[in-house]
Every structure is written in C-alpha cells, then in structure tokens.
Short mmCIF file of C-alpha atoms and ligand atoms in Angstrom, two decimals:
data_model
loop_
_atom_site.label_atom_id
_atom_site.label_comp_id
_atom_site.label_asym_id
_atom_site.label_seq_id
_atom_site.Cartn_x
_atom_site.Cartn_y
_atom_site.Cartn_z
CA UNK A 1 -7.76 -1.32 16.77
CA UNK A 2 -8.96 -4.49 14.51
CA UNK A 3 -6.61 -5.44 12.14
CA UNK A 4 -7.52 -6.02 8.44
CA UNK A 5 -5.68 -7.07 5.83
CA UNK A 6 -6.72 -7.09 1.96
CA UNK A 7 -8.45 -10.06 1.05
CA UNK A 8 -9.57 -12.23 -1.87
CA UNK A 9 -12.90 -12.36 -2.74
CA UNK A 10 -14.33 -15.75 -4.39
CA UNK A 11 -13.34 -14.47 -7.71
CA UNK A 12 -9.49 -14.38 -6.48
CA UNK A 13 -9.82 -11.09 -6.94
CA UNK A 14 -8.52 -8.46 -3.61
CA UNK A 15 -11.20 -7.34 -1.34
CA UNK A 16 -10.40 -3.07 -0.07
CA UNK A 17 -12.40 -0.71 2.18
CA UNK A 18 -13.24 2.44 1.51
CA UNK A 19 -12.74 3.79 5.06
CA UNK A 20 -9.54 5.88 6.07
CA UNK A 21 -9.00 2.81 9.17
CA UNK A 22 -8.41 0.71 6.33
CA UNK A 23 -5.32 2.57 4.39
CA UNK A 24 -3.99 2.44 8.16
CA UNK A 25 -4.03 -1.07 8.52
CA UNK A 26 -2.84 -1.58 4.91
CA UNK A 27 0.19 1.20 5.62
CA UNK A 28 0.97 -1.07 9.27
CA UNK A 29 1.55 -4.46 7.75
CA UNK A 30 3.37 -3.22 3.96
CA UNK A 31 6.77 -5.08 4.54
CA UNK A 32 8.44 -2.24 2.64
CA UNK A 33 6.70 1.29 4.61
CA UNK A 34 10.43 1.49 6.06
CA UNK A 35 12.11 2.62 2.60
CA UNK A 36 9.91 6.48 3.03
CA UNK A 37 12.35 7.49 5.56
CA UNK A 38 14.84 6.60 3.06
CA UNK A 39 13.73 9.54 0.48
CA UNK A 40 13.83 13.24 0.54
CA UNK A 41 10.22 13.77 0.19
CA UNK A 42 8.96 17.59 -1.30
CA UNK A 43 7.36 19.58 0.73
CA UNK A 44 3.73 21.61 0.71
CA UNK A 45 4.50 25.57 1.72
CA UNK A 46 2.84 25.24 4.37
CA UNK A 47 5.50 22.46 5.87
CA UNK A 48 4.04 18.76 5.74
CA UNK A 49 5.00 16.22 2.48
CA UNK A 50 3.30 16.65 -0.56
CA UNK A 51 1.79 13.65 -2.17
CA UNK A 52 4.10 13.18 -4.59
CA UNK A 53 2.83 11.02 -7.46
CA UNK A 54 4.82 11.98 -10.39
CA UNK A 55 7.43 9.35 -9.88
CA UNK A 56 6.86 8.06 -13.43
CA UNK A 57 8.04 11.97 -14.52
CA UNK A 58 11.21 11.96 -11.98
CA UNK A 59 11.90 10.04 -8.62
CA UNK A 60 12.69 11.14 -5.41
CA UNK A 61 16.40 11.70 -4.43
CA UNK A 62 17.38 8.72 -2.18
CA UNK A 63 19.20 9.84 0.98
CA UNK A 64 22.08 7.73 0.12
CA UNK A 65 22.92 9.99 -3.20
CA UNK A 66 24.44 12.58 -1.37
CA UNK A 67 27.07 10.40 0.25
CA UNK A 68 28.04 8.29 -2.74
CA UNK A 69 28.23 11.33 -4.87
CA UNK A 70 29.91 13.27 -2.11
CA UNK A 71 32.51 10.61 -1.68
CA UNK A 72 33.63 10.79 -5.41
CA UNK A 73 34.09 14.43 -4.92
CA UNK A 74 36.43 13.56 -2.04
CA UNK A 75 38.32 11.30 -4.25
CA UNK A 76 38.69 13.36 -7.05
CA UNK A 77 39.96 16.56 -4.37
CA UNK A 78 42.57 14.16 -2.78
CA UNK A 79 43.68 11.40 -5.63
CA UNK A 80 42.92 13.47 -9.05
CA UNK A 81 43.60 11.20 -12.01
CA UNK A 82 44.70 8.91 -9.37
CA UNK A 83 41.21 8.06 -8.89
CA UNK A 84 41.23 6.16 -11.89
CA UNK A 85 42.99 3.44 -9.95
CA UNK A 86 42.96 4.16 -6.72
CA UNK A 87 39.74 5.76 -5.58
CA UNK A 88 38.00 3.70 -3.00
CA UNK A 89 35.39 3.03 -6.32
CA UNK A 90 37.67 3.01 -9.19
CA UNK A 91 37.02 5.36 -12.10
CA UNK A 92 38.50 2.91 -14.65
CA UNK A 93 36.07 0.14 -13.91
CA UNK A 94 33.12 1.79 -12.47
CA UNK A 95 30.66 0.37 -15.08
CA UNK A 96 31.25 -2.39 -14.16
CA UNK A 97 29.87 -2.95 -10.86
CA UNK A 98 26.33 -2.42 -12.60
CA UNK A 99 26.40 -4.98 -14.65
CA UNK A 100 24.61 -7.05 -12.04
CA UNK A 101 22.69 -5.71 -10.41
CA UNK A 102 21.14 -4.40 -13.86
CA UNK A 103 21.02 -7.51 -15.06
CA UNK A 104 18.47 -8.53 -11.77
CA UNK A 105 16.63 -5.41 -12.69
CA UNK A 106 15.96 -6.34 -16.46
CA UNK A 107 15.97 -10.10 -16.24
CA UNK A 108 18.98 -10.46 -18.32
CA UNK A 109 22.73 -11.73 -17.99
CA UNK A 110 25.35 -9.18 -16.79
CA UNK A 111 27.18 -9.41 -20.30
CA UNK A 112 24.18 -7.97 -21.92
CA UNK A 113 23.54 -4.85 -19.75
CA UNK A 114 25.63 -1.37 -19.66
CA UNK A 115 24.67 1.99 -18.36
CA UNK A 116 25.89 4.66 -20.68
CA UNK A 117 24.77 8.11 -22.38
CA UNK A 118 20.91 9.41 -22.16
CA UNK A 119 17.76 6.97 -23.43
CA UNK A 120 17.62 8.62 -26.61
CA UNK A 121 21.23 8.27 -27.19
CA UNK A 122 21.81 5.06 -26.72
CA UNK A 123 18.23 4.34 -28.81
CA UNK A 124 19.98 6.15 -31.73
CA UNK A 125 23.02 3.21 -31.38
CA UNK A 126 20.71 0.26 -30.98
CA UNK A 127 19.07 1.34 -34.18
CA UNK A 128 22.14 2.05 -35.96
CA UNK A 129 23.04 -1.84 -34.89
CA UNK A 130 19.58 -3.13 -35.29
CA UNK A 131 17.57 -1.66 -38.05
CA UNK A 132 19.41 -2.86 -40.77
CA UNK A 133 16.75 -2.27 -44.12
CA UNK A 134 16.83 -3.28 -47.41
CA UNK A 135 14.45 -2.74 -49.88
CA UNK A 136 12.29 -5.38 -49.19
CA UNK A 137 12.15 -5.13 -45.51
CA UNK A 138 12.46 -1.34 -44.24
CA UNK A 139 9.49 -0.68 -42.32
CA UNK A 140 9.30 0.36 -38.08
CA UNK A 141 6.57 -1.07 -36.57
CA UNK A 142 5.59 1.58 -33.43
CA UNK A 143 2.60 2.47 -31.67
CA UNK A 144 0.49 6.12 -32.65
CA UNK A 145 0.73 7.24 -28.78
CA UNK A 146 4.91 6.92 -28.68
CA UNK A 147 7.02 9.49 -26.71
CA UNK A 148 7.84 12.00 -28.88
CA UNK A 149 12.00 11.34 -28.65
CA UNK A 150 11.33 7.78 -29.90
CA UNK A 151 9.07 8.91 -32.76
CA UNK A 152 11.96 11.70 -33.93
CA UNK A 153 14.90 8.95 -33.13
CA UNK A 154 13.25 6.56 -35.78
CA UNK A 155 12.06 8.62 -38.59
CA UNK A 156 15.22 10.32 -38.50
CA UNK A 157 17.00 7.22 -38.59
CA UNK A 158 14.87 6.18 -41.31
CA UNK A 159 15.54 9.13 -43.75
CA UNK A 160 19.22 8.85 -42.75
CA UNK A 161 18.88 5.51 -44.41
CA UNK A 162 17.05 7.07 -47.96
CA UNK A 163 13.76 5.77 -46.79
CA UNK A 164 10.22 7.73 -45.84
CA UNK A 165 9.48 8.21 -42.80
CA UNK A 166 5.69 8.67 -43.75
CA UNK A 167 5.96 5.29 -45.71
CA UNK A 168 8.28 3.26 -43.27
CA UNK A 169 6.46 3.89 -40.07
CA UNK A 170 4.15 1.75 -39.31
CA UNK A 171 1.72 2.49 -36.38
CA UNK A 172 -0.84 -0.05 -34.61
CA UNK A 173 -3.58 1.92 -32.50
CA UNK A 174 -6.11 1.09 -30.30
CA UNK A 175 -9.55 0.38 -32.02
CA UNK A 176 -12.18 3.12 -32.42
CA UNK A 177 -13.63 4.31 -28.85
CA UNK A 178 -10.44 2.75 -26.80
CA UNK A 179 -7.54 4.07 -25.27
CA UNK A 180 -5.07 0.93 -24.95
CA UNK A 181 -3.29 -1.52 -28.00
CA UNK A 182 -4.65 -4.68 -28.37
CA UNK A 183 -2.40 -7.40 -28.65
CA UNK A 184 -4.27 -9.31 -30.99
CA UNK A 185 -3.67 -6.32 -33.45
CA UNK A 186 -0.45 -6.03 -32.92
CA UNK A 187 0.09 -10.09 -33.83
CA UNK A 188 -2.79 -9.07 -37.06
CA UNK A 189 -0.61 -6.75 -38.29
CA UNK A 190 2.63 -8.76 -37.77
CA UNK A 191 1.14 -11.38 -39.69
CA UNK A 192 0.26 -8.88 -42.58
CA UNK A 193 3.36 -6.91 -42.44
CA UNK A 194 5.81 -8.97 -41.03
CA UNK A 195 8.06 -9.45 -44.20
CA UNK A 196 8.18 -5.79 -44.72
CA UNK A 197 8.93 -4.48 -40.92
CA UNK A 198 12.55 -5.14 -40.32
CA UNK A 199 12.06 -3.27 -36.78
CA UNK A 200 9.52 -3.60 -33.65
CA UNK A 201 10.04 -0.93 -31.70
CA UNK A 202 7.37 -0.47 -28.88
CA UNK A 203 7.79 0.94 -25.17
CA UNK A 204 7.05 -2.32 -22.67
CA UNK A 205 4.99 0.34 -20.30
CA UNK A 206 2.77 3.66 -22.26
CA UNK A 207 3.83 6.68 -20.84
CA UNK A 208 0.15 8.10 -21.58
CA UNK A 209 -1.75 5.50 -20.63
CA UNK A 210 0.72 2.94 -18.30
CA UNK A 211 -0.63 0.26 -20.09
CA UNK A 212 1.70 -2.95 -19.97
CA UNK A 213 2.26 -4.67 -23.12
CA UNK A 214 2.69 -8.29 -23.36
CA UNK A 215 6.49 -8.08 -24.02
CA UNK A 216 7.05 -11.38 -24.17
CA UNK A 217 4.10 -12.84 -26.65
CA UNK A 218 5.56 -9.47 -28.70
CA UNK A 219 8.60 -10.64 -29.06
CA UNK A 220 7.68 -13.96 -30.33
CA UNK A 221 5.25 -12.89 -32.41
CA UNK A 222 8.01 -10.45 -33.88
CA UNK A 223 10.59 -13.33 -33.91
CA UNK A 224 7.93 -15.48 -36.16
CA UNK A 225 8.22 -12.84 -39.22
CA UNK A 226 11.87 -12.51 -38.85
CA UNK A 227 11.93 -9.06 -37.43
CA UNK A 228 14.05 -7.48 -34.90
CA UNK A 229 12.39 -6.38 -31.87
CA UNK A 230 13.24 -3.30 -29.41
CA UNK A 231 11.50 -2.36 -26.30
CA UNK A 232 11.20 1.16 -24.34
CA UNK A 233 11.70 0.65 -21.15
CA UNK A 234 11.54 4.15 -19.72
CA UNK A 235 8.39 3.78 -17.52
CA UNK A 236 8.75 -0.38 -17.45
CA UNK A 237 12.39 -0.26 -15.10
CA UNK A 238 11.71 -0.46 -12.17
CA UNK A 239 7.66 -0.16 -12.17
CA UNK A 240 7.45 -4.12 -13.65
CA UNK A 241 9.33 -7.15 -13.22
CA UNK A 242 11.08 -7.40 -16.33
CA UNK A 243 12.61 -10.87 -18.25
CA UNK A 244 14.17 -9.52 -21.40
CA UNK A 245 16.86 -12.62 -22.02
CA UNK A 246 13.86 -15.25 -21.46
CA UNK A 247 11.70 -13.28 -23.85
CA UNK A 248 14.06 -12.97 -26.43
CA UNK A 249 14.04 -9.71 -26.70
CA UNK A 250 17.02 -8.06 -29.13
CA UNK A 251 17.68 -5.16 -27.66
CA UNK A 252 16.04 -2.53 -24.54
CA UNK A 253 16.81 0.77 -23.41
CA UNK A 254 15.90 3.05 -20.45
CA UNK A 255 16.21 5.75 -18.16
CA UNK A 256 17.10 5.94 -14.54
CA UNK A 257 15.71 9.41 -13.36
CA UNK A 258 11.72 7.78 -13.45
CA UNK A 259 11.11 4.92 -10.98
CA UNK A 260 14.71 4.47 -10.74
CA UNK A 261 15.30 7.57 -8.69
CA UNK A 262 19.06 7.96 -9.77
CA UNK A 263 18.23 11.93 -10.50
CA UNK A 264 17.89 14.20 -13.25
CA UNK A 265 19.45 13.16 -16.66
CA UNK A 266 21.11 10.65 -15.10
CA UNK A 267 22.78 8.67 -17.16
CA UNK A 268 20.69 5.90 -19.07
CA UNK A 269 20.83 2.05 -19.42
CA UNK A 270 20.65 -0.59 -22.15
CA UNK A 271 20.09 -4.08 -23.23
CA UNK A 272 21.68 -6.33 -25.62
CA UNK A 273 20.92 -9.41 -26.35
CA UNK A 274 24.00 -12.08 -25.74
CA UNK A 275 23.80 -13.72 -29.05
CA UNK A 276 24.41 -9.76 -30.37
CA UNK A 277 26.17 -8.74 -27.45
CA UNK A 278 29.18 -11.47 -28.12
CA UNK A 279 28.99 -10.91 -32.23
CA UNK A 280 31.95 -8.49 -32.49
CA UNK A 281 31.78 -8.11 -36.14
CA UNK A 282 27.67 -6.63 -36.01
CA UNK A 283 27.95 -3.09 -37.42
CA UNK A 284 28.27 -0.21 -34.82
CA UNK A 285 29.55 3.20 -34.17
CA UNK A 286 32.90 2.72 -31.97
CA UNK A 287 34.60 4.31 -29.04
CA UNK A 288 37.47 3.75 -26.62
CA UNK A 289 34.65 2.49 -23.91
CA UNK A 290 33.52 0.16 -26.16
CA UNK A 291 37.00 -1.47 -27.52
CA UNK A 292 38.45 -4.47 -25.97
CA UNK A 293 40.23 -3.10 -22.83
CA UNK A 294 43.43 -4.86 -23.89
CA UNK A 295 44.24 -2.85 -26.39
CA UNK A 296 42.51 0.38 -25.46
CA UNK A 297 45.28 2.34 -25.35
CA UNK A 298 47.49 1.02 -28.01
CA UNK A 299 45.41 3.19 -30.94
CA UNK A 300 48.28 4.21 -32.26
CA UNK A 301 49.66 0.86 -32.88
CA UNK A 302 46.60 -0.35 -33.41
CA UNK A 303 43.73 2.03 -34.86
CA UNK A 304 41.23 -0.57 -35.65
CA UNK A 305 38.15 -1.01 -33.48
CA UNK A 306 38.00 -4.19 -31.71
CA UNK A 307 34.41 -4.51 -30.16
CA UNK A 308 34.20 -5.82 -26.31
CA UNK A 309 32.27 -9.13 -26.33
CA UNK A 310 29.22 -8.18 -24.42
CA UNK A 311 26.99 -5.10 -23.70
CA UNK A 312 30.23 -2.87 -23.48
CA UNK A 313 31.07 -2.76 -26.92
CA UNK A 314 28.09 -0.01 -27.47
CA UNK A 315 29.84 2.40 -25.02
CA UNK A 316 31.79 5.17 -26.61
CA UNK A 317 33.09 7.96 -24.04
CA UNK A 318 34.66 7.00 -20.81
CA UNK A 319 31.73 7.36 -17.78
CA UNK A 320 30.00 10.15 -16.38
CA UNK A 321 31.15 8.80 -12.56
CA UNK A 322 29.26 12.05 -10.38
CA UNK A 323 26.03 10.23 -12.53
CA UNK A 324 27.04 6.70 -11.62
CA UNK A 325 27.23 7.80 -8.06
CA UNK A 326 24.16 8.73 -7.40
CA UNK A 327 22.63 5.83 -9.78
CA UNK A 328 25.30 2.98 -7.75
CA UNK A 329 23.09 4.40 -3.99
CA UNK A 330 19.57 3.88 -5.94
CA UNK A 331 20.27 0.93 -8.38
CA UNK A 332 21.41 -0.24 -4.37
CA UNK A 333 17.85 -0.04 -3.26
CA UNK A 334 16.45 -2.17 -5.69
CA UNK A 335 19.01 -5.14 -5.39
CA UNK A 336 17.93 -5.18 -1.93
CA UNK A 337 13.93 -5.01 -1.75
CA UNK A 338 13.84 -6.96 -4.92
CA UNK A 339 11.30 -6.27 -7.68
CA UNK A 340 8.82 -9.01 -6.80
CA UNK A 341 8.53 -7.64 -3.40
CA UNK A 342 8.22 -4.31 -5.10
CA UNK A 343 6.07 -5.52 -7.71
CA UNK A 344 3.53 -6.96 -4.71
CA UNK A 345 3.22 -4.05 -2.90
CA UNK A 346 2.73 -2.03 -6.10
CA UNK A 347 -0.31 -4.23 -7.19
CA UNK A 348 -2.09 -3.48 -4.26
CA UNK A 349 -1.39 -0.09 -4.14
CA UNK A 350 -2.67 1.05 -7.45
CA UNK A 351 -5.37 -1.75 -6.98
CA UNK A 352 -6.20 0.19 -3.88
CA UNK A 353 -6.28 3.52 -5.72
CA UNK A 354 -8.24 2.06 -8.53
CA UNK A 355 -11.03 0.35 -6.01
CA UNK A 356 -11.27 3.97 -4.43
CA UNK A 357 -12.27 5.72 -7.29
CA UNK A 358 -14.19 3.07 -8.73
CA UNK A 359 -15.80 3.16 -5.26
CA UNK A 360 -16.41 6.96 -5.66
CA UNK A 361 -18.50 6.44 -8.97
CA UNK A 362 -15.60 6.81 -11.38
CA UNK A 363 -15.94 5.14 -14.49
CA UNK A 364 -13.48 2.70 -15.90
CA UNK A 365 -12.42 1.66 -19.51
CA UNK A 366 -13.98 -2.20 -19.58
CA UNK A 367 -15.79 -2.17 -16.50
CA UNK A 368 -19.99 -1.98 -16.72
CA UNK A 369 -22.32 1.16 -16.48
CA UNK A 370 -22.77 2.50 -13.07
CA UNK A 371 -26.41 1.46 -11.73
CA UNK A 372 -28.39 4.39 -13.15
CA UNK A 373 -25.97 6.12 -14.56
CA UNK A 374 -27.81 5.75 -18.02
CA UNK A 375 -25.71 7.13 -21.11
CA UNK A 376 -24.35 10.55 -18.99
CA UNK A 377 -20.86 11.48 -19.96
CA UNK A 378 -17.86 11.07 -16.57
CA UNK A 379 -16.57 13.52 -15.78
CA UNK A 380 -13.34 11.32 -15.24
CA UNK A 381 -12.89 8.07 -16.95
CA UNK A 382 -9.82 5.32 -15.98
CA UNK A 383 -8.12 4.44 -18.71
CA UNK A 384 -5.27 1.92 -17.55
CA UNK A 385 -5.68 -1.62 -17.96
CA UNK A 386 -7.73 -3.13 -15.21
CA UNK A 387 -5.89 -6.23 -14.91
CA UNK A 388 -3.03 -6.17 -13.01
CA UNK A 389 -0.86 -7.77 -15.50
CA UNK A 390 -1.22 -4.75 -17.58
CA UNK A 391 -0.12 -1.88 -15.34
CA UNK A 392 2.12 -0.61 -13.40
CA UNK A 393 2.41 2.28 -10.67
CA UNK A 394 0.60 4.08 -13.15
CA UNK A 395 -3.07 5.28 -13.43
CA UNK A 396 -3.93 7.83 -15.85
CA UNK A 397 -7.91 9.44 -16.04
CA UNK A 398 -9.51 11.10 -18.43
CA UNK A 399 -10.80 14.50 -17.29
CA UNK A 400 -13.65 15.42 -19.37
CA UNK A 401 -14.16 18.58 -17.48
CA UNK A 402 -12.13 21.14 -16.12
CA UNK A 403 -9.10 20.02 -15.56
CA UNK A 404 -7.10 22.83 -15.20
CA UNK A 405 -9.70 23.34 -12.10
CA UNK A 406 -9.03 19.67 -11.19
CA UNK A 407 -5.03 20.64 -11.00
CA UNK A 408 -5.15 23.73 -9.02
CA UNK A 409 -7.98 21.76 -6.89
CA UNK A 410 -5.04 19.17 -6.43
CA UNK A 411 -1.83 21.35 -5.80
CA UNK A 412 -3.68 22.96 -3.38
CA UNK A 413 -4.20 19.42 -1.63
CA UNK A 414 -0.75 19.23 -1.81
CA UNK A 415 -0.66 16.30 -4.54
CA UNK A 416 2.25 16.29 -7.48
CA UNK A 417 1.01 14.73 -10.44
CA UNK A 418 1.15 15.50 -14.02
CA UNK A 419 -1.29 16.55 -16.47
CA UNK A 420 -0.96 15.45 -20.45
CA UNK A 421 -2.59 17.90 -22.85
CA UNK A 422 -5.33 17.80 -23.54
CA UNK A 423 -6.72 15.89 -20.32
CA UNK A 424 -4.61 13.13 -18.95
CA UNK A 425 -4.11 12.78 -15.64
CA UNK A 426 -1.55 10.71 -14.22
CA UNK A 427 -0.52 9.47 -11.14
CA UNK A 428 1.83 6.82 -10.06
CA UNK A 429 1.89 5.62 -6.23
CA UNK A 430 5.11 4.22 -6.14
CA UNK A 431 5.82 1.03 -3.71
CA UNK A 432 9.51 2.44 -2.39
CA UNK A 433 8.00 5.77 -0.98
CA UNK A 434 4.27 6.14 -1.18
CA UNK A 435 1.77 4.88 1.37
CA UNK A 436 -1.97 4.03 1.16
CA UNK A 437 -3.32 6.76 3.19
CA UNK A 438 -1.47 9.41 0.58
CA UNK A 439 -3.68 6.98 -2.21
CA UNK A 440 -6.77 7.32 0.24
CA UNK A 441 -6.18 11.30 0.36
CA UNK A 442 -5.97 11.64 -3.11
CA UNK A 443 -8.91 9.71 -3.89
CA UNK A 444 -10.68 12.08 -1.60
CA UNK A 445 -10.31 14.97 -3.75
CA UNK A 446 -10.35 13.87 -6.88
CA UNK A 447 -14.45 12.47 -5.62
CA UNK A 448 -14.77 15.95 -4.58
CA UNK A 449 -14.34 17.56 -7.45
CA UNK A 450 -16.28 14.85 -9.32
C1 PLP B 1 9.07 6.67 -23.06
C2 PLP B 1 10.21 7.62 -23.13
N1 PLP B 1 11.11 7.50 -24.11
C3 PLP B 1 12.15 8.35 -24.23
C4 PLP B 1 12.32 9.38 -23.34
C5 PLP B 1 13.48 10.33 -23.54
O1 PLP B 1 14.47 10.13 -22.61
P1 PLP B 1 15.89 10.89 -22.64
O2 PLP B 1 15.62 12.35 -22.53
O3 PLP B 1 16.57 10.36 -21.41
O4 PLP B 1 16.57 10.53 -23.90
C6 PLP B 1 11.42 9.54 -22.28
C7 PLP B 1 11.59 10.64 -21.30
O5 PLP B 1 10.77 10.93 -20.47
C8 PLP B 1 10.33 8.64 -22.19
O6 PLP B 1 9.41 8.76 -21.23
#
C-alpha cells in the first residue's frame, strides 16, 4: 500500500483525505498508537471497543492503576501505620513525588504545584487567599458560559465577604451571533473595569465550547490593572501545553479524572504562584499538611500555624494515598510521552476530525458559505475555534435538529460522547488512546444523519 502522510498545503496549513486508506496511513506512522494497548477501553454489547470520545467528561483507566493501587493495599495489609515510613512508597511523603512531574505538566516550578482535595475545593482556598476585596475593588471578572461549580464557588465566596453576587460578577460574552470570547473584549473590559475587578477568574480551556483562551496575553492584560488572575484548568491539563510560571499566572486549579485519566474524583491539583507560594504570612485557612513539617507534630507546644514555603502550605488533611495511586501510574504516562508530543498528535487529530466534517458539508463558525448553500439553516454547525491555537481535543457542534435522534443514531455506532442541553455535542479524540480511523468512523455517521 502507498504511504501518505499529512501534508502542508502552500498556506502552511495540513493537507487530509477523506478516504478510509488515509486514517490507516495516518494511524501507521502516529509515534504514540502504542499507548491504546495501555488503556482499558469500554466495550459495545456486542463485544468490539466503543469509540470512546468523552475523555474531556472522564478518562480511561490506565492499565497501570490497578497495580499501583493494588500495591498500596498490600502495604497497608502487611505494614499498617508502618506504611507511613516504611511502605515501598511512603505514606508520609507521598505528595511529594508529584511535585515534578506536575510541575512539567503545568509549566511551573515544583514548589508551586500540590495535588490535594477535589477542583472545587481547592478553588474555594485559592479564593479565600486570592480575592481579597475592598470596597473599591470587589468585583470577579468570569465568563457567562462557566461550569456551574465555579459560578456557585465565587458568588458564594462573594456574599461570604458582604458583597452581591449580582453586582460583583462580572461576565464577558461572546458578541451577538457567536459562540466563543473574544480576547479583545476581554482586554476592553479590563481596561474599563480593571480598578474595580480585584479577581480574573476564567477556565484556560471552555468546557462547552473547548475554546482555548489566550492565557498568557490574559494574564498580562489582568496584571496591567492590578488584578489577580486565576485560571480553570479542568479541561486545559493535559489537553494543552500549559506555561503558568512564564505567564504569570497567580494561581490554577484542576482535575485529574478528565484527560488526566487518574479515575473518578480523584483527587485534584493546584497552582501557586512562587512569589505567593514562599509568602508565609498571605492569609489562608491552615492544616497539619500545610504546616512546616518541622514542627507538625509539636501543636501542643506550639499551636500556631506556620505555613510551608511553597505550594504545600494550602494542604490541610493528610493525603488520600488509594487516590494518589492510581493518579502516580497516569501522571507516569504523561512524564514519559511528553505534552508536546501529545500536543502534535492531538492537532492533527482533531484537525483530521474537523477536515472530515467540513469535508461532509458541515458548517463551521468563521469559515465561508458552502457553494450553494444560500442562507439554509445546518443542521450541525462547529463551533470550536478553527485555529489550532485555540483548541484542544475538543470539538463541540451545534445540532440544530434532532439530536436526541443524532445520540441514539451514535450509541448505536458504538460512539461515547456527551450531549450539553440544549444541543451541544461534544467529542474529544484524545492523542493517548484514540486513533484516526475511530475519528474517520465517527465522521461517517454523524454525515449520515446530516
Ligand atoms: C470546568 C470545571 N470546573 C469545575 C469542575 C468541578 O470539579 P470538581 O467536582 O472536581 O470540584 C468541573 C467538573 O467537571 C469542570 O469541568
């Protein structure tokens, strides 16, 4: 069989084919199809894999999990509280060995990063840290399509410092007749606001519409009116390479169960900042995890909280370790492809998917009319970013019509995705486990059903 590979046309921009020989060729050179065989993949009823493209919902279970969460189980059955000390992992320091490769995953230094608690949680303590009002200054810049927990976590946080949440919260939307932020309105209304917002708090990757913001011009923009600045980072770890100590950024938090695979609830991570992370005296809520090891267990000779100098000082409860277990065999996966080599494959994946449905007639946000397609509503309508800079694994469409037909039509193909009331469709090839022929498939039926 003739090789091809993707190629660039003059534009620079990659050259696909619409024929199933292609996705072959494309699956028999990616660098990374190894890392499948690697993941428990779900299965249809009738016995072969599903296409599973809801890894931006929950990824797969790594193969490794089992053992490094099995082998804490062994060391808690033989050693007990012995484990603390003596397990072949030790309990007592087991945060600790994540510190770097969480910092490669984030773009940050190891002092700044510490897995700990649920997303939401350790939001809820970066804001107690971070949004600091007064009078003047009080306002939360956010955007109007924000998961819901983030949207609770600050107004609540708001009120419980005697402001209104209906006054205080600030929200930038896309413009009349588009589905993604612009960033030029989100510098507009920094320049406007920015001596009342003490607080930007936006997610680095939509979870509606897996749009990408420009973190980085964000944070600088933020920066310029003197405001703190927070990302999201639930759908942006490990989906996009991330920079957050370069960019400034004050403080990040995420979850591992998405595109980090490290299972259900697993516990969360977070990023602080190391001219925050090494200020002892900044205001916080305190716990034994997050006092100065040294003198940890001297409370009752010495009751005050003394902050760790980095990350650490936000913990509060000693770790969940069955959690960490299954997050050390997954966080393990990434150290070792990398996220730029993740990051390359994902480009062309959802650039593949993209191309296909584009190729199939299907409409996207940006892109011009369809020769004779006059003024006649699509029935499905892209509406992630086209440029690769802003997107990830994710592509969600618009389904104008039917698409509770459109999901049975698709779990009977065997695909897992995930539908957003009223009409969002979303899928998310991911690099680590998906393959272009499942992206080829897919495409198929969604073009039948168009
Ligand atoms: C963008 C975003 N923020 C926050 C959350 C809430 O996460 P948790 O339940 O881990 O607190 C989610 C969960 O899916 C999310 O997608």
């Amino acid at each position: 069989m003739k090789r091809r590979r993707a190629s660039r046309n003059p534009d620079g921009e990659t050259e696909y084919h619409a024929d199933e020989g292609f996705a072959g060729a494309l699956d028999a050179q990616d660098p990374l199809a190894a890392y499948r065989e690697r993941f428990h993949l779900p299965r249809r009823p009738d016995g072969p894999p599903a296409i599973y493209f809801a890894g931006m919902s929950l990824g797969l279970q790594p193969r490794a999990v089992r053992t490094a969460v099995e082998q804490e189980l062994e060391d808690w059955a033989r050693l007990a509280v012995d484990a603390h000390f003596e397990g072949r992992n030790p309990w007592y320091s087991y945060h600790e060995q994540f510190r770097a490769p969480g910092a490669r995953l984030v773009g940050a230094l190891p002092h700044e990063v510490v897995f700990m608690n649920g997303l939401t949680v350790n939001l809820h303590l970066m804001l107690v840290s971070f949004y600091r009002p007064t009078p003047q200054r009080y306002r939360v810049l956010m955007e109007d399509c924000e998961f819901p927990s983030d949207t609770y976590a600050a107004r609540t946080q708001v009120r419980w410092h005697g402001f209104d949440p209906d006054d205080a919260i600030l929200v930038v939307r896309p413009r009349q007749g588009e589905h993604t932020l612009r960033i030029e309105d989100i510098e507009a209304l920094l320049d406007r606001e920015g001596e009342r917002i003490a607080l930007v708090l936006l997610s680095g990757v939509n979870y509606v519409t897996g749009q990408v913001l420009d973190m980085p011009r964000i944070a600088a923009a933020a920066r310029r009116r003197g405001c703190v600045v927070g990302f999201d980072l639930a759908h942006a770890a490990g989906n996009v390479p991330l920079r957050l100590h370069e960019w400034d950024v004050d403080f990040g938090v995420w979850c591992t169960y998405k595109y980090l695979n490290a299972g259900p609830g697993c516990v969360a991570g977070c990023f602080v900042h190391e001219r925050h992370a090494r200020d002892v005296s900044l205001l916080r809520f305190g716990g034994w995890w997050g006092n100065d090891p040294a003198t940890r267990f001297r409370m009752h000779l010495q009751p005050e909280f003394v902050a760790v100098p980095s990350a650490d000082g936000w913990q509060l409860s000693n770790p969940p370790i069955l959690s960490m277990a299954a997050l050390r065999a997954s966080l393990g996966m990434f150290d070792e492809v990398g996220m730029e080599r993740l990051r390359a494959k994902s480009v062309l994946l959802t650039g593949y998917l993209r191309y296909l449905l584009e190729e199939g007639g299907m409409h996207s946000q940006g892109a011009p009319p369809l020769p004779g397609a006059g003024d006649r509503p699509r029935d499905f309508e892209i509406i992630t970013p086209r440029q690769p800079s802003a997107r990830g694994c994710q592509v969600s469409i618009l389904v104008h019509r039917d698409p509770q037909g459109l999901q049975k039509a698709l779990k009977a193909a065997g695909v897992v995705c995930d539908f957003r009331p009223p009409h969002v469709l979303r899928v998310a090839p991911v690099p680590l486990y998906n393959t272009f022929h499942e992206v080829w498939r897919f495409a198929r039926v969604l073009q039948a059903q168009a």
